Amino acid sequence: MPRLRNLLVDTDRSWGGRRRARRARWLADTFPDLADMTVIDLGGRVDTWQHTPVRPAHVHVVNLEVAPADLPDWAEVDHGDACQLPERIAARRYDLVFSNSVIEHVGGHERRVRFGEAVHQLADRHWVQTPYRHFPIEPHWIAPGMQYLPVSARARLARRWPLAHTRPSTRDEAVREVLWTDLVDYTQMRMLFPRSRILTERLAGLPKSLIAIAGETLGR
């Protein structure tokens, strides 16, 4: 099953990898001056930007992971909570706020509101993507309809589903994982980003993910 998951989502050549590459080109088309921008990436990783067709002039990654030992000269990394940024970061201004598949993991509605406030505070332009709640396949476990199950059922499935990235070893760990994955729908995104354009990424005609965009130069 790991091989099947790799074919579906985890490698650059997988179906998911091709979708990510397409989205990276979409980002560059939406912001033609991306190569000259200072970008803050909330919840991302530096290696994501090392493989994009257009890399910003400077990328500041903020997440809860340990920073890598070696960083390229165009990047900086801070350990921080995107919903409660330290003042030294919150006081800065950037050309663009970027976030990919993060807002569904921040911990419920109140923290999503804080995340949205941080996005608006840091820059006039943003690109915030999240998987769409009502796509029939839950994207983290690649499990049909998993997002609609009760927490206990999701936790049981998380421990047994063969396409999971890493199956939790205990029930408590499984419960924590499913509770920290709360997919967002269109109404929620519209509420969080009321002045943004909410674009829909589709697969086979069905909404696959939502992207809140503000300040784009070239609309699509």
Short mmCIF file of C-alpha atoms in Angstrom, two decimals:
data_model
loop_
_atom_site.label_atom_id
_atom_site.label_comp_id
_atom_site.label_asym_id
_atom_site.label_seq_id
_atom_site.Cartn_x
_atom_site.Cartn_y
_atom_site.Cartn_z
CA MET A 1 0.00 0.00 0.00
CA PRO A 2 2.85 2.53 0.51
CA ARG A 3 3.64 2.06 -3.18
CA LEU A 4 0.03 2.83 -4.11
CA ARG A 5 0.05 5.92 -1.89
CA ASN A 6 3.26 7.06 -3.58
CA LEU A 7 1.60 6.67 -6.96
CA LEU A 8 -1.39 8.68 -5.78
CA VAL A 9 -0.01 11.57 -3.72
CA ASP A 10 3.40 11.47 -2.07
CA THR A 11 5.97 11.73 -4.86
CA ASP A 12 6.64 14.44 -7.42
CA ARG A 13 5.57 12.07 -10.21
CA SER A 14 2.37 11.01 -8.46
CA TRP A 15 -1.07 12.32 -9.35
CA GLY A 16 -0.91 14.57 -6.28
CA GLY A 17 2.58 15.73 -7.21
CA ARG A 18 1.40 16.76 -10.66
CA ARG A 19 -1.49 18.67 -9.07
CA ARG A 20 0.94 20.47 -6.78
CA ALA A 21 3.14 21.37 -9.74
CA ARG A 22 0.12 22.70 -11.60
CA ARG A 23 -0.85 24.77 -8.55
CA ALA A 24 2.70 26.19 -8.37
CA ARG A 25 2.41 27.32 -11.98
CA TRP A 26 -0.98 28.80 -11.19
CA LEU A 27 0.56 30.77 -8.32
CA ALA A 28 3.28 32.13 -10.62
CA ASP A 29 0.71 33.09 -13.26
CA THR A 30 -1.45 34.82 -10.66
CA PHE A 31 1.48 36.85 -9.31
CA PRO A 32 3.83 37.49 -12.28
CA ASP A 33 6.25 39.41 -10.05
CA LEU A 34 6.61 36.47 -7.64
CA ALA A 35 10.36 36.22 -8.30
CA ASP A 36 10.82 39.72 -6.85
CA MET A 37 8.57 39.23 -3.81
CA THR A 38 9.18 38.71 -0.12
CA VAL A 39 6.87 35.87 0.91
CA ILE A 40 5.89 34.58 4.33
CA ASP A 41 4.84 30.93 4.21
CA LEU A 42 2.62 30.05 7.16
CA GLY A 43 2.98 26.39 8.03
CA GLY A 44 5.11 25.42 5.05
CA ARG A 45 8.63 24.13 4.42
CA VAL A 46 11.66 25.53 2.66
CA ASP A 47 12.07 22.47 0.44
CA THR A 48 8.69 23.22 -1.15
CA TRP A 49 10.17 26.41 -2.61
CA GLN A 50 13.33 24.68 -3.78
CA HIS A 51 11.30 22.78 -6.38
CA THR A 52 8.95 25.48 -7.65
CA PRO A 53 9.20 26.88 -11.20
CA VAL A 54 9.43 30.43 -9.81
CA ARG A 55 11.07 31.10 -6.46
CA PRO A 56 10.49 34.37 -4.57
CA ALA A 57 13.39 36.66 -3.77
CA HIS A 58 12.99 35.87 -0.07
CA VAL A 59 10.88 33.27 1.75
CA HIS A 60 10.18 33.37 5.48
CA VAL A 61 8.77 30.06 6.70
CA VAL A 62 6.93 29.99 10.02
CA ASN A 63 5.79 26.66 11.45
CA LEU A 64 5.90 24.48 14.56
CA GLU A 65 8.67 22.21 13.28
CA VAL A 66 12.35 22.35 14.11
CA ALA A 67 14.19 24.51 11.59
CA PRO A 68 16.54 22.68 9.22
CA ALA A 69 20.24 23.02 10.00
CA ASP A 70 21.21 24.42 6.60
CA LEU A 71 19.20 27.11 4.85
CA PRO A 72 19.70 28.70 1.44
CA ASP A 73 20.54 32.41 1.51
CA TRP A 74 17.06 33.30 0.18
CA ALA A 75 15.21 31.66 3.10
CA GLU A 76 14.66 32.07 6.82
CA VAL A 77 12.73 29.82 9.20
CA ASP A 78 11.10 30.61 12.53
CA HIS A 79 9.40 28.33 15.02
CA GLY A 80 6.01 29.94 15.63
CA ASP A 81 2.28 29.54 15.81
CA ALA A 82 0.62 31.14 12.76
CA CYS A 83 -2.50 31.83 14.87
CA GLN A 84 -0.49 33.68 17.52
CA LEU A 85 2.61 35.08 15.87
CA PRO A 86 5.37 36.58 18.01
CA GLU A 87 5.47 40.35 17.75
CA ARG A 88 8.82 40.34 15.94
CA ILE A 89 7.09 38.54 13.06
CA ALA A 90 3.62 40.09 13.32
CA ALA A 91 5.14 43.57 13.03
CA ARG A 92 6.78 42.83 9.69
CA ARG A 93 5.23 43.35 6.26
CA TYR A 94 5.56 41.11 3.25
CA ASP A 95 4.59 41.24 -0.40
CA LEU A 96 2.63 38.00 -0.17
CA VAL A 97 1.29 35.58 2.44
CA PHE A 98 1.29 31.98 1.23
CA SER A 99 -0.24 28.96 2.91
CA ASN A 100 -0.89 25.51 1.50
CA SER A 101 -3.08 22.91 3.26
CA VAL A 102 -2.56 24.38 6.72
CA ILE A 103 -5.72 26.17 7.83
CA GLU A 104 -7.56 22.86 8.27
CA HIS A 105 -4.97 21.84 10.89
CA VAL A 106 -4.80 24.89 13.17
CA GLY A 107 -7.38 23.73 15.71
CA GLY A 108 -10.98 24.79 15.18
CA HIS A 109 -12.98 27.84 14.18
CA GLU A 110 -11.58 30.39 16.66
CA ARG A 111 -7.99 29.61 15.67
CA ARG A 112 -8.90 29.72 11.98
CA VAL A 113 -10.24 33.24 12.58
CA ARG A 114 -6.90 34.20 14.16
CA PHE A 115 -5.07 32.63 11.24
CA GLY A 116 -7.13 34.71 8.82
CA GLU A 117 -6.42 37.85 10.82
CA ALA A 118 -2.68 37.15 10.63
CA VAL A 119 -2.90 36.68 6.87
CA HIS A 120 -4.59 40.06 6.44
CA GLN A 121 -2.18 41.79 8.81
CA LEU A 122 1.04 40.58 7.20
CA ALA A 123 0.42 41.57 3.56
CA ASP A 124 -2.10 43.01 1.14
CA ARG A 125 -1.74 39.97 -1.12
CA HIS A 126 -2.30 36.35 -0.21
CA TRP A 127 -2.76 32.83 -1.53
CA VAL A 128 -4.33 30.46 1.02
CA GLN A 129 -5.21 26.97 -0.16
CA THR A 130 -7.08 24.22 1.67
CA PRO A 131 -8.69 20.92 0.66
CA TYR A 132 -12.45 21.22 0.16
CA ARG A 133 -14.46 19.52 2.88
CA HIS A 134 -17.07 17.99 0.59
CA PHE A 135 -14.78 16.35 -1.94
CA PRO A 136 -15.70 12.67 -1.65
CA ILE A 137 -12.16 11.50 -0.76
CA GLU A 138 -10.64 12.72 2.51
CA PRO A 139 -7.20 13.84 1.23
CA HIS A 140 -5.00 13.14 4.26
CA TRP A 141 -5.91 9.48 4.61
CA ILE A 142 -7.18 9.06 1.01
CA ALA A 143 -10.30 7.50 2.49
CA PRO A 144 -13.78 7.93 0.96
CA GLY A 145 -16.11 9.97 3.18
CA MET A 146 -13.89 9.73 6.26
CA GLN A 147 -14.47 13.39 7.17
CA TYR A 148 -18.16 12.70 7.83
CA LEU A 149 -17.66 9.89 10.35
CA PRO A 150 -17.85 10.33 14.14
CA VAL A 151 -14.51 10.96 15.84
CA SER A 152 -14.33 7.44 17.27
CA ALA A 153 -14.90 5.90 13.84
CA ARG A 154 -12.34 8.20 12.22
CA ALA A 155 -9.79 7.25 14.88
CA ARG A 156 -10.38 3.54 14.28
CA LEU A 157 -10.05 4.06 10.54
CA ALA A 158 -6.88 6.14 10.96
CA ARG A 159 -5.21 3.18 12.71
CA ARG A 160 -6.24 0.65 10.09
CA TRP A 161 -6.58 2.39 6.75
CA PRO A 162 -3.82 1.06 4.47
CA LEU A 163 -3.34 4.33 2.53
CA ALA A 164 -2.56 6.44 5.60
CA HIS A 165 0.81 8.23 5.46
CA THR A 166 1.72 7.05 8.97
CA ARG A 167 -0.73 5.01 10.98
CA PRO A 168 -0.95 6.06 14.65
CA SER A 169 0.18 3.40 17.09
CA THR A 170 -2.34 4.15 19.85
CA ARG A 171 -6.00 5.14 20.01
CA ASP A 172 -5.15 8.42 21.79
CA GLU A 173 -2.71 9.35 19.06
CA ALA A 174 -5.31 8.53 16.41
CA VAL A 175 -7.93 10.68 18.16
CA ARG A 176 -5.50 13.61 18.31
CA GLU A 177 -4.69 13.28 14.62
CA VAL A 178 -8.29 13.27 13.45
CA LEU A 179 -9.27 16.11 15.77
CA TRP A 180 -6.45 18.25 14.35
CA THR A 181 -7.73 17.68 10.82
CA ASP A 182 -10.90 19.71 10.28
CA LEU A 183 -11.68 20.31 6.62
CA VAL A 184 -13.17 23.65 5.54
CA ASP A 185 -16.05 24.38 3.17
CA TYR A 186 -16.80 27.34 0.90
CA THR A 187 -18.94 29.23 3.43
CA GLN A 188 -16.18 29.07 6.04
CA MET A 189 -13.55 30.29 3.59
CA ARG A 190 -15.80 33.15 2.51
CA MET A 191 -16.27 34.16 6.15
CA LEU A 192 -12.54 34.00 6.90
CA PHE A 193 -11.53 35.90 3.73
CA PRO A 194 -14.51 38.15 2.96
CA ARG A 195 -12.67 40.43 0.50
CA SER A 196 -10.77 37.69 -1.27
CA ARG A 197 -11.57 35.86 -4.45
CA ILE A 198 -12.31 32.22 -3.58
CA LEU A 199 -11.20 30.00 -6.44
CA THR A 200 -12.14 26.36 -6.77
CA GLU A 201 -9.67 23.74 -7.93
CA ARG A 202 -11.63 20.89 -9.51
CA LEU A 203 -11.07 17.25 -10.26
CA ALA A 204 -13.43 15.46 -12.65
CA GLY A 205 -15.74 18.47 -12.29
CA LEU A 206 -15.89 18.20 -8.50
CA PRO A 207 -14.44 20.87 -6.15
CA LYS A 208 -11.14 19.47 -4.86
CA SER A 209 -9.67 22.46 -3.02
CA LEU A 210 -10.37 26.12 -2.30
CA ILE A 211 -7.92 29.00 -2.70
CA ALA A 212 -8.44 32.44 -1.19
CA ILE A 213 -6.59 35.00 -3.32
CA ALA A 214 -6.14 38.72 -2.81
CA GLY A 215 -4.14 41.25 -4.81
CA GLU A 216 -3.59 39.08 -7.88
CA THR A 217 -2.16 40.74 -10.96
CA LEU A 218 -3.47 38.24 -13.44
CA GLY A 219 -6.82 36.61 -12.61
CA ARG A 220 -7.84 33.17 -13.77
#
